[in-house]
Coordinates of N, CA and C in Angstrom, one line a residue:
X821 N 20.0 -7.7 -27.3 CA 19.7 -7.9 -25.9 C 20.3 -9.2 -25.4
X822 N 20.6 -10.1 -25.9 CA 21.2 -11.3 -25.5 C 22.8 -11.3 -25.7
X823 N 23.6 -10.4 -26.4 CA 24.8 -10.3 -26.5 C 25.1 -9.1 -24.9
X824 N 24.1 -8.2 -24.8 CA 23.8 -7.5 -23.4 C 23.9 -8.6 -22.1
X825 N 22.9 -9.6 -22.3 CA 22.7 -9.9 -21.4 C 24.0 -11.0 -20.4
X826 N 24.4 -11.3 -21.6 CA 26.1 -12.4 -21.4 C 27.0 -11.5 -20.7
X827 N 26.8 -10.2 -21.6 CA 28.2 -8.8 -20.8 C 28.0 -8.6 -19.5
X828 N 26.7 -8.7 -19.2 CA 26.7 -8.8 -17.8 C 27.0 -9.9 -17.0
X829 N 26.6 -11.0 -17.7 CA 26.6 -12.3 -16.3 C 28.5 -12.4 -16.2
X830 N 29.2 -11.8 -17.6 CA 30.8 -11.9 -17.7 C 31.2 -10.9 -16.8
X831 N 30.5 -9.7 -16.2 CA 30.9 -9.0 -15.3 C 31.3 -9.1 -13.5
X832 N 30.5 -10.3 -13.8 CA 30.4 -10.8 -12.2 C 29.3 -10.7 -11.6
X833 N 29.0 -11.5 -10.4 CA 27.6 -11.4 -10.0 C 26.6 -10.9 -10.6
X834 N 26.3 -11.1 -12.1 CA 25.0 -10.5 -12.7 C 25.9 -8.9 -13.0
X835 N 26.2 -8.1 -12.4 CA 26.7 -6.9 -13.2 C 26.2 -5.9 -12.2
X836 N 26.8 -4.7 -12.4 CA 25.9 -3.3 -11.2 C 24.5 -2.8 -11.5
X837 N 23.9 -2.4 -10.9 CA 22.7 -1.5 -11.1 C 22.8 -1.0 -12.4
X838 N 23.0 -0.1 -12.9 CA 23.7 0.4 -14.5 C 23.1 -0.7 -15.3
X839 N 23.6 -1.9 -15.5 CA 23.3 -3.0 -16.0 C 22.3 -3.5 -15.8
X840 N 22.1 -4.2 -14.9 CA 20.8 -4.3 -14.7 C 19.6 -3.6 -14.9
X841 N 19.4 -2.3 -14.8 CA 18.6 -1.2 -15.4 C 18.0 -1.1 -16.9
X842 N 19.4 -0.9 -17.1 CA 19.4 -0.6 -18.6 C 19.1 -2.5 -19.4
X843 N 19.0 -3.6 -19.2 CA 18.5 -4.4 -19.5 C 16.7 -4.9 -18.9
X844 N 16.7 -4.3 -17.6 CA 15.0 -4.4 -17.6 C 14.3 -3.7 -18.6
X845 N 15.1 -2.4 -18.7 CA 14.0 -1.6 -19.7 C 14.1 -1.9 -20.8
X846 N 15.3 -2.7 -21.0 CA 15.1 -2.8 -23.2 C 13.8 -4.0 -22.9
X847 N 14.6 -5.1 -22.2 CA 13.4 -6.5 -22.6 C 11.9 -6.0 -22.2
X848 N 11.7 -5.0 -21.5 CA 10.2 -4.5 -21.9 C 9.5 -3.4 -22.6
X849 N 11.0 -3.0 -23.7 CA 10.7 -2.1 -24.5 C 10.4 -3.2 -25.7
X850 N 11.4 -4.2 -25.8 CA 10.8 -5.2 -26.9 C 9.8 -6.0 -27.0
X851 N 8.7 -5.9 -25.6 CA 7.6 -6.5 -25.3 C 7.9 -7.7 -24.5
X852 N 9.1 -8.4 -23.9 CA 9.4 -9.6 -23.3 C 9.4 -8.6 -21.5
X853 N 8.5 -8.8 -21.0 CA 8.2 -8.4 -19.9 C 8.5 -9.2 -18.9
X854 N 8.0 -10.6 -19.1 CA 8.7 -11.9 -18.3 C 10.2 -11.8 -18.0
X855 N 10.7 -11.4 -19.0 CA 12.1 -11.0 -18.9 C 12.7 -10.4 -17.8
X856 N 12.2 -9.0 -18.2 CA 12.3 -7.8 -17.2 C 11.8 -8.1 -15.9
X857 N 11.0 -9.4 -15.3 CA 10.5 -9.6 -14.2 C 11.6 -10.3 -13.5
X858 N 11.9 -11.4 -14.4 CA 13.0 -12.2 -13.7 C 14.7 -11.5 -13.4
X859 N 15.0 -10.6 -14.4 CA 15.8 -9.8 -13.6 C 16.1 -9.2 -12.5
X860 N 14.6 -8.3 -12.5 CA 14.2 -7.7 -10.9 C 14.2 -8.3 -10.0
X861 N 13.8 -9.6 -10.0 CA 13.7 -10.6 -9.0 C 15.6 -10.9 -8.5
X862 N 16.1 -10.9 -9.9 CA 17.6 -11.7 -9.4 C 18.3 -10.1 -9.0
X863 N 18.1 -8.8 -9.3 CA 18.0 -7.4 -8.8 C 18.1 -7.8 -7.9
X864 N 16.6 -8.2 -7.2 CA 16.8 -8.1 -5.4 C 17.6 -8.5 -4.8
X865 N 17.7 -9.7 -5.4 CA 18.6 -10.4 -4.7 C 20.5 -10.3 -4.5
X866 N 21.1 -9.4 -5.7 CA 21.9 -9.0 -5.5 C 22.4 -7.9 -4.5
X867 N 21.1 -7.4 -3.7 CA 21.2 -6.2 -2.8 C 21.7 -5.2 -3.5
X868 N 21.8 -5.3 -5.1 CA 21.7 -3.7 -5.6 C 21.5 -2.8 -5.0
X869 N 21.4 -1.4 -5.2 CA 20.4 -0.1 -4.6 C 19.8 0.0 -5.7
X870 N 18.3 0.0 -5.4 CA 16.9 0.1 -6.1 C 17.4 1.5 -6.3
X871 N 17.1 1.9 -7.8 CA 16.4 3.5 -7.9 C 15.6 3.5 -8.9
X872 N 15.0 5.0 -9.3 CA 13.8 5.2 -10.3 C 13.6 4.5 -11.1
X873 N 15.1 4.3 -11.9 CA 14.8 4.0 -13.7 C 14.7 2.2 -13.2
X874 N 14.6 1.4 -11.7 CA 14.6 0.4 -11.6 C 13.1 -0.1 -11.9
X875 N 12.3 0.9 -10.8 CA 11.2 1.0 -10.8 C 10.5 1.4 -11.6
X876 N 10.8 2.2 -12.8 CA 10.3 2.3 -14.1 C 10.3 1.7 -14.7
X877 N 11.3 0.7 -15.1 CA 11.3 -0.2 -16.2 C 10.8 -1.7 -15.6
X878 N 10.9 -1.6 -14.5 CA 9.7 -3.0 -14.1 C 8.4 -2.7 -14.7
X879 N 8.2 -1.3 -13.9 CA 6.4 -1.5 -13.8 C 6.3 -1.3 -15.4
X880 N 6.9 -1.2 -16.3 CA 6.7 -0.6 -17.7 C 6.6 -2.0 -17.9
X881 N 7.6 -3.3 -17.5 CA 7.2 -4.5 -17.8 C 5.6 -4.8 -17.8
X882 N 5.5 -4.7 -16.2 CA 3.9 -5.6 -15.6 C 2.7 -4.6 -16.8
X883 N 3.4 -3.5 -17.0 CA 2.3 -2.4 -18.0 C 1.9 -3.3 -19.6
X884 N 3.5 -3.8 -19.8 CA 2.9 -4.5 -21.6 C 2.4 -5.8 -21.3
X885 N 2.7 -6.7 -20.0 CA 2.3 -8.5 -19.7 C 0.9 -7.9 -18.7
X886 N 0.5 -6.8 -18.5 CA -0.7 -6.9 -17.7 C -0.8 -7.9 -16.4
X887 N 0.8 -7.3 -15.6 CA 1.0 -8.1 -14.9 C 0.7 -7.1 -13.1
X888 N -0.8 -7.1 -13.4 CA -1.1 -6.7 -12.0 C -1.1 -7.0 -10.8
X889 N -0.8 -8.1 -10.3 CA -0.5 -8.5 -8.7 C 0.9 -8.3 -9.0
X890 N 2.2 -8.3 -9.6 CA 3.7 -8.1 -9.6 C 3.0 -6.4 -9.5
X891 N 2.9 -5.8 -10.5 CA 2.8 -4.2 -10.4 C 2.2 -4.2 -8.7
X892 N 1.3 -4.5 -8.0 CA 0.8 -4.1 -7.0 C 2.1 -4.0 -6.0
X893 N 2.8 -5.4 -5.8 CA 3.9 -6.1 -5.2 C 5.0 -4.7 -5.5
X894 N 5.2 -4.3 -6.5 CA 6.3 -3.7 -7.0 C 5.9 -1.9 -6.3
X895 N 4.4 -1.8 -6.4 CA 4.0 -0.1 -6.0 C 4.4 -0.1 -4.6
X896 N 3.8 -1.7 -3.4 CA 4.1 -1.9 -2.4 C 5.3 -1.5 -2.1
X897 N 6.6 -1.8 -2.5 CA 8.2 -1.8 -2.8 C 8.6 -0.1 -2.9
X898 N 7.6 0.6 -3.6 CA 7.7 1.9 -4.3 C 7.5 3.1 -3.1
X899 N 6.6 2.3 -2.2 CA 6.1 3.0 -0.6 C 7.0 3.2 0.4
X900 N 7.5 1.6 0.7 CA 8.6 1.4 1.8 C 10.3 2.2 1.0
X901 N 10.2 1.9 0.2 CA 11.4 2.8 0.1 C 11.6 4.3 -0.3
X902 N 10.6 5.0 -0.5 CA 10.3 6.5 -0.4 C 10.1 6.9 -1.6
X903 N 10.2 6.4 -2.6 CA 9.7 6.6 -4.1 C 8.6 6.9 -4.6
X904 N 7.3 7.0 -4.0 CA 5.7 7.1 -3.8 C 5.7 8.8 -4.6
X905 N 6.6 9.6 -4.0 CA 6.8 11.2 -4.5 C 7.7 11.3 -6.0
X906 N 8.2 11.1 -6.5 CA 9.4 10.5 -7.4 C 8.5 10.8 -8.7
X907 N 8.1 11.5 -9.5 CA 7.1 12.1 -10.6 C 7.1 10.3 -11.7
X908 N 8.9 10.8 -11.9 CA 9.4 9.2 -12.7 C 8.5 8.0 -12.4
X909 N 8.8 8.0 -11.5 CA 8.2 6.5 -10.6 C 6.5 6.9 -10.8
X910 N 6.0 7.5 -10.5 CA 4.4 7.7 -10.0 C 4.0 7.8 -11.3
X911 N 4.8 8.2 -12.8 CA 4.1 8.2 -14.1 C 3.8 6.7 -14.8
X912 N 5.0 6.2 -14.0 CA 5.3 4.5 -14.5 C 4.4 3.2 -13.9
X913 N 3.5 4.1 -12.2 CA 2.7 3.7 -11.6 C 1.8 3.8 -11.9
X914 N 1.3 5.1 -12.5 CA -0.1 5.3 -13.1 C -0.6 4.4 -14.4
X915 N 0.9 4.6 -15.3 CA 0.4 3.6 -16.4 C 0.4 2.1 -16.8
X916 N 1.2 1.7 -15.5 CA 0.9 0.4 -15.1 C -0.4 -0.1 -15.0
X917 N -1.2 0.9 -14.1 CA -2.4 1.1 -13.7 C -3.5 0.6 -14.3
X918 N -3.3 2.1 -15.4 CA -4.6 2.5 -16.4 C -4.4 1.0 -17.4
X919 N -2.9 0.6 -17.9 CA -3.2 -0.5 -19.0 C -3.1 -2.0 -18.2
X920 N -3.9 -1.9 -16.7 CA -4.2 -3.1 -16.5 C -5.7 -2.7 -16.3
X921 N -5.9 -1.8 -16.8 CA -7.5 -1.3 -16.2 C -8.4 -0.6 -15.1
X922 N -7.3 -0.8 -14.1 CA -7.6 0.0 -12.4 C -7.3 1.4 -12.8
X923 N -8.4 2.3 -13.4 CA -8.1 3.4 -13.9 C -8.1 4.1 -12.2
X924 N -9.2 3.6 -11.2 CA -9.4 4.5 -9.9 C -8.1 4.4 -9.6
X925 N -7.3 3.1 -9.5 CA -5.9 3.0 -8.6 C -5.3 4.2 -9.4
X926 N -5.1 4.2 -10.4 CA -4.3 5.4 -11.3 C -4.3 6.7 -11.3
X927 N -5.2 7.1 -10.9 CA -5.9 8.4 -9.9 C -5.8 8.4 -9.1
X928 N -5.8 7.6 -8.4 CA -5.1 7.7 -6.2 C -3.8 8.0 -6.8
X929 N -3.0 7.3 -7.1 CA -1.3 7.3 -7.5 C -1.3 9.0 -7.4
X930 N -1.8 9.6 -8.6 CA -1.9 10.9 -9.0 C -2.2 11.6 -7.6
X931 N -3.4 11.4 -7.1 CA -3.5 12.6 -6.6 C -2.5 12.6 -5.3
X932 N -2.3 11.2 -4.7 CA -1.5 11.2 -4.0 C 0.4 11.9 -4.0
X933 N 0.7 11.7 -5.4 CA 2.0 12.7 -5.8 C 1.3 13.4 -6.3
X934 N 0.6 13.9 -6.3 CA 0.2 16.0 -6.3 C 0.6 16.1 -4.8
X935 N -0.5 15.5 -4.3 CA -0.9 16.0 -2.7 C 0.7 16.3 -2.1
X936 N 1.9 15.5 -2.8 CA 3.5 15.3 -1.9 C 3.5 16.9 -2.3
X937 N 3.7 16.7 -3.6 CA 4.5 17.6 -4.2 C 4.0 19.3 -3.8
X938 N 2.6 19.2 -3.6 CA 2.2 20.7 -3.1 C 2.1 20.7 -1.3
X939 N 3.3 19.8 -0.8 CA 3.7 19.9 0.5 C 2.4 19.4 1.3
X940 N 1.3 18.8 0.8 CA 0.1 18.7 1.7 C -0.1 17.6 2.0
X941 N 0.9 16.4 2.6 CA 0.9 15.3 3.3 C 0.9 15.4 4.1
X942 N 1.6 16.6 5.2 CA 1.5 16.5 6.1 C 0.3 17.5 7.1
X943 N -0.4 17.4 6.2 CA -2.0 18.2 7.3 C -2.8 16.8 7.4
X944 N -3.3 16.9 8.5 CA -3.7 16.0 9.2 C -5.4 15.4 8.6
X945 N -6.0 16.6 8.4 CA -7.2 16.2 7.2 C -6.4 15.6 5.5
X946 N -5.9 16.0 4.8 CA -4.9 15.5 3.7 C -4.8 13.6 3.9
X947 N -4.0 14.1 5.0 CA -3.6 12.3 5.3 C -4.5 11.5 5.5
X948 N -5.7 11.7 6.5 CA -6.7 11.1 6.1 C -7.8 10.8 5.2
X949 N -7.5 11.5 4.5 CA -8.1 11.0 3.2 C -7.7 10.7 2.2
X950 N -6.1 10.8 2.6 CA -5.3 9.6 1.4 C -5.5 8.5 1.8
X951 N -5.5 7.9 3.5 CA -5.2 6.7 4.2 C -6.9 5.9 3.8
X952 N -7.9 7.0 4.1 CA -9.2 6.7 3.3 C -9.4 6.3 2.0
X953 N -9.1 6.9 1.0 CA -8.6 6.8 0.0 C -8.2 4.9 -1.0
X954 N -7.0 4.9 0.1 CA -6.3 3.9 -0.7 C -6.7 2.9 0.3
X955 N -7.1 2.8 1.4 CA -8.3 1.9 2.0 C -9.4 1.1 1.4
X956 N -10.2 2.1 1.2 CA -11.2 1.6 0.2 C -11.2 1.6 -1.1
X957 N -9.9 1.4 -1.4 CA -9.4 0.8 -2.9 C -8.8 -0.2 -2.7
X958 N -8.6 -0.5 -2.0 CA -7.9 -2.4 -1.5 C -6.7 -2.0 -1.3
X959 N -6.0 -0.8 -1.6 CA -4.5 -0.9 -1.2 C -4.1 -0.6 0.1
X960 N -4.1 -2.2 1.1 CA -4.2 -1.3 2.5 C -2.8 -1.3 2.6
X961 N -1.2 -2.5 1.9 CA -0.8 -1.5 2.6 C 0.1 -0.7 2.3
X962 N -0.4 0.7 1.2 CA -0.3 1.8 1.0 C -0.8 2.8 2.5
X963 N -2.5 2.2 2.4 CA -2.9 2.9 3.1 C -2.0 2.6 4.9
X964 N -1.6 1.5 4.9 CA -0.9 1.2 6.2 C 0.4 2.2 6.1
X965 N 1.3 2.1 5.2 CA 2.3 3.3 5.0 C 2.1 4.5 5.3
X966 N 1.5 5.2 4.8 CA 0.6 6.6 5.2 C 0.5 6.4 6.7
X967 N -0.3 5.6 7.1 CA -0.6 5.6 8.4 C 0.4 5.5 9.8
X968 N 1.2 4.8 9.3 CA 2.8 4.7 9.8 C 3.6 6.1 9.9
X969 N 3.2 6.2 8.8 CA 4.7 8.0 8.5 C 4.0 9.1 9.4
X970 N 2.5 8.9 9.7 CA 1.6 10.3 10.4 C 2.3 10.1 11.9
X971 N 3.1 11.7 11.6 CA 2.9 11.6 13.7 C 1.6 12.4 14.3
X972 N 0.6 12.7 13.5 CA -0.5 13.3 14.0 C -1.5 13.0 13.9
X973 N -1.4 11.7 14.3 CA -2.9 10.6 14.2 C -3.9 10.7 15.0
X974 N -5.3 10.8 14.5 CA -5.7 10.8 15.1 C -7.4 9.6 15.4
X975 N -8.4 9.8 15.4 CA -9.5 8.9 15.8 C -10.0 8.7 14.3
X976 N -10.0 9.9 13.5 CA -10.6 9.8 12.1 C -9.5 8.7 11.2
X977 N -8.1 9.1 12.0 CA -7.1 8.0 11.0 C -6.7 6.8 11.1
X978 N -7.2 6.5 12.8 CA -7.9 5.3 13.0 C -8.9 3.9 12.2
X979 N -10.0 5.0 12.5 CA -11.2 4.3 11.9 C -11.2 4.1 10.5
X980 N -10.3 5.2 9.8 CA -10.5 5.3 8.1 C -9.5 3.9 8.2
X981 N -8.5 3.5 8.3 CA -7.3 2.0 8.1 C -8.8 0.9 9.1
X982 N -9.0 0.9 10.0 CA -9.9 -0.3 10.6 C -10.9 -0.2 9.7
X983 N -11.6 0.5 9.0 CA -13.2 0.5 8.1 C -12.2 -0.4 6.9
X984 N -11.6 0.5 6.3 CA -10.8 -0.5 5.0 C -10.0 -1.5 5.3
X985 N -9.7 -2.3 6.3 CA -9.3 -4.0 6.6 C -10.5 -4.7 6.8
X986 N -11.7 -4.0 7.3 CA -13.0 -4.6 7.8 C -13.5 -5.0 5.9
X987 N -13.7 -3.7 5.4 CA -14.4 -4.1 4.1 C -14.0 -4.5 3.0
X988 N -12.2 -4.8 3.3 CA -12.1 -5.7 2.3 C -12.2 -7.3 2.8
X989 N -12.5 -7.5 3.9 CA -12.8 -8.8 5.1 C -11.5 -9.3 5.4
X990 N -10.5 -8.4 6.2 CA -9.5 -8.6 7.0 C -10.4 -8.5 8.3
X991 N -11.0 -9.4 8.9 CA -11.5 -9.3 9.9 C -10.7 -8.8 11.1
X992 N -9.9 -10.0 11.3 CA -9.0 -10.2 12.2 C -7.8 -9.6 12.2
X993 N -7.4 -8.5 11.4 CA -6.8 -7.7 11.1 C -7.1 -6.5 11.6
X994 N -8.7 -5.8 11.4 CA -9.1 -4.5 11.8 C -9.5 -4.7 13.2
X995 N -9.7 -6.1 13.9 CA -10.0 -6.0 15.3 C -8.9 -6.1 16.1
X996 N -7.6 -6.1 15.5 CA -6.4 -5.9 15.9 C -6.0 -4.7 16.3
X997 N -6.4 -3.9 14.8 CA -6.0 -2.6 14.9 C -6.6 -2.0 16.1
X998 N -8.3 -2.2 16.0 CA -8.6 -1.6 16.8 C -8.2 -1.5 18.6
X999 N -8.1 -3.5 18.6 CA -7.2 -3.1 20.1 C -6.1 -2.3 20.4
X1000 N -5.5 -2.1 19.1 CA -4.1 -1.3 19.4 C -4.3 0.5 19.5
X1001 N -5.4 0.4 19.1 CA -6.1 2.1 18.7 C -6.5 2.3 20.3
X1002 N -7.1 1.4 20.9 CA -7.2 1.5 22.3 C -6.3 1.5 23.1
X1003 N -5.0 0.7 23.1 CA -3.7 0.5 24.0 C -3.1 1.6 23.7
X1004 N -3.3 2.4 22.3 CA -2.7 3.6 22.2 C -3.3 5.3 22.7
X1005 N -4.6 5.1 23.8 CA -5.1 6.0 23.9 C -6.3 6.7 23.1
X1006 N -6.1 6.4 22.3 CA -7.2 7.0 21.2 C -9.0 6.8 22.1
X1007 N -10.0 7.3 21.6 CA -11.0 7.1 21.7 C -11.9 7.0 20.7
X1008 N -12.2 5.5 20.6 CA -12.9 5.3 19.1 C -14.7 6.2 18.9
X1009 N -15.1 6.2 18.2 CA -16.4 6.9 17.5 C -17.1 5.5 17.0
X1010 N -18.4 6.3 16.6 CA -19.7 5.4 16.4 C -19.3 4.8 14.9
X1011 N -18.5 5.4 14.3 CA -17.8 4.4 12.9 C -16.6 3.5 12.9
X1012 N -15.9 3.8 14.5 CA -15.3 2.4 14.9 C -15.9 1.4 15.3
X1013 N -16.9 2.3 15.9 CA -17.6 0.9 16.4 C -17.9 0.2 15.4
X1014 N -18.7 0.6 13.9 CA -19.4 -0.1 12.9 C -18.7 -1.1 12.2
X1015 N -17.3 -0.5 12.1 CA -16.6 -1.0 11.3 C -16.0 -2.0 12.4
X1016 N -16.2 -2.1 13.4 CA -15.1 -3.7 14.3 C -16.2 -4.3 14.4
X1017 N -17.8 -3.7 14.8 CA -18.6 -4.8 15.0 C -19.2 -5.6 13.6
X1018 N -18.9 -4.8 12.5 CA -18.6 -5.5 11.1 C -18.1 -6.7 11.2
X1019 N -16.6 -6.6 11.8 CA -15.7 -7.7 11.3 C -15.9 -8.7 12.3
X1020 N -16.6 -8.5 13.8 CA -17.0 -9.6 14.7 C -18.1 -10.5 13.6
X1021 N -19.0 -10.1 13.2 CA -20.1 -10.9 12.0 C -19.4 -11.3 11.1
X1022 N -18.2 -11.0 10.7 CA -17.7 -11.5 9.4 C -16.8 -12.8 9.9
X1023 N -16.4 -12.7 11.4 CA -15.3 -14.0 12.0 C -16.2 -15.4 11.7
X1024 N -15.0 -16.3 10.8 CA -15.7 -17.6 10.8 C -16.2 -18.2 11.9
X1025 N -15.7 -18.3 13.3 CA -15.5 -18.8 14.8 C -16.8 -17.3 14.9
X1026 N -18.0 -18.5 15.1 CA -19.3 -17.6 15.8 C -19.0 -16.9 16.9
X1027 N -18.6 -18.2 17.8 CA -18.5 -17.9 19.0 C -17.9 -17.0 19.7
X1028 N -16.6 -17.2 18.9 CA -15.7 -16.0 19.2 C -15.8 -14.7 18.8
X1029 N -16.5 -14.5 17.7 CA -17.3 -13.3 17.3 C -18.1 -12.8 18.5
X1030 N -19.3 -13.4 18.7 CA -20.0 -12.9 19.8 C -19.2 -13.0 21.0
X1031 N -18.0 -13.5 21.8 CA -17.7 -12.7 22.7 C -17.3 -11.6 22.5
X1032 N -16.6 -10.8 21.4 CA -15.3 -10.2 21.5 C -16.8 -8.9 20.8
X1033 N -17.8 -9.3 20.0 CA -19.2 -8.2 20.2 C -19.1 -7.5 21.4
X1034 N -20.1 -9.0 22.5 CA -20.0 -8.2 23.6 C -19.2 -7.8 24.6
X1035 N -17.9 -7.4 24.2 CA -16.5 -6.8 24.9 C -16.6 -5.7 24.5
X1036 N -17.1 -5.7 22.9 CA -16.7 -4.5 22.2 C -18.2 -3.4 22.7
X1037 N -19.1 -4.2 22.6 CA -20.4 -3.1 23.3 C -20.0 -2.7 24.9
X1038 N -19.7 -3.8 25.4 CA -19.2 -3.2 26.8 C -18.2 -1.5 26.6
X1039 N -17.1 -2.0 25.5 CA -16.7 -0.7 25.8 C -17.0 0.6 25.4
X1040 N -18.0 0.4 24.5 CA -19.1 1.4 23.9 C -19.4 1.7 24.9
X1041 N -20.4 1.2 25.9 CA -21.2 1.7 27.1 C -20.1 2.3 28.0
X1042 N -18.8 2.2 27.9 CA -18.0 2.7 29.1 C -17.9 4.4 27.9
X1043 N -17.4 4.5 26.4 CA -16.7 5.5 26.1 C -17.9 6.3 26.4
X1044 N -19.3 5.5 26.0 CA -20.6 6.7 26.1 C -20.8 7.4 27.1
X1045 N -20.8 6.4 28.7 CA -20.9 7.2 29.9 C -19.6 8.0 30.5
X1046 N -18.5 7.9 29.7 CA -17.8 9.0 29.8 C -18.4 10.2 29.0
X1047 N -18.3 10.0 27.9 CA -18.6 11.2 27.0 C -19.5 12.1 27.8
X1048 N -20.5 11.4 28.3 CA -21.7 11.9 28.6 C -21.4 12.8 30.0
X1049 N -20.5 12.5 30.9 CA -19.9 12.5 32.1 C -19.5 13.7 31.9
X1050 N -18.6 14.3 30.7 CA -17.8 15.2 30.5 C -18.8 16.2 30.3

């Protein structure tokens, strides 16, 4: 691995993808995981083009150093660039997973590449309860990804991303969203309401909590006497 790793730096800039590749995965087939991390890092930075066997042989790294916040950081990476469907990728995600212990995360991964692969991401119940799903597993933003790719959003796929920034205590995050759920037309329900007047109790700044409460009941009292109206 070290007579490898010189042929590359003699190649020029660190060497192509090919190279690179094929050296993340040996140093984490020989258990130097550390290794395989620092590569990826100088990977990025060469603006390589990421593909599968990149993303395999990292997370196979963080899988033998039980390197869970890099594996999260790296699944993060796995989303934005469309690899989430990718069987390769999503086997190397799961066992990342399971041998850092987050067996639940390892099963969202799963069912989430099932759900691609039997074409049912794009039904509108599906999505929401992947976006639910990986919400209240802390991975919001998976669940923000999902949420982004849906053009058929609706109040349920709202509230499921605002309830999961509220209860992992993104306060100030889900009362964002929520403004934006409103500028976007939507009409929140009695579990947006729970979940934003959640995160007003959870704001360090009292004060500011209870104004932005009573804004938020104000507009309860306005959605209710519409509802009611109709």
């Amino acid at each position: 691995m070290e007579e490898a790793w010189h042929c590359v730096e003699e190649m020029g800039k660190l060497g192509d993808d090919v190279s690179f590749n094929s050296l993340i995965a040996g140093y984490a087939r020989l258990g130097k995981g550390e290794l395989s991390l620092v590569l990826y890092v100088q990977f990025l930075r060469t603006r390589l083009i990421i593909s599968q066997f990149t993303f395999a042989g990292v997370l196979s790294a963080c899988a033998g150093i039980s390197g869970l916040v890099e594996g999260k950081q790296i699944h993060a990476l796995v989303f934005k660039t469309g690899f989430e469907g990718n069987i390769f990728v999503a086997n190397a995600v799961m066992d990342m997973y399971a041998k850092s212990g987050e067996l639940e995360s390892s099963w969202r991964v799963f069912v989430h590449c099932k759900t691609i692969h039997c074409g049912l991401e794009s039904d509108v119940f599906v999505s929401n309860a992947i976006i639910d799903m990986n919400a209240k597993c802390g991975s919001l933003e998976s669940a923000m990804f999902v949420f982004n790719e849906r053009s058929n959003l609706n109040t349920i796929s709202w509230t499921a991303l605002i309830a999961g920034y509220a209860q992992n205590g993104f306060n100030e995050e889900a009362i964002k969203l929520f403004t934006h759920m409103l500028k976007s037309d939507f009409k929140p329900d009695n579990g947006t309401f729970a979940s934003v007047l959640s995160s007003c109790a959870g704001l360090t700044a009292l004060n500011y909590g209870k104004q932005l409460a009573t804004h938020i009941m104000e507009r309860m009292r306005k959605c209710l006497t519409y509802s009611e109206q109709r």
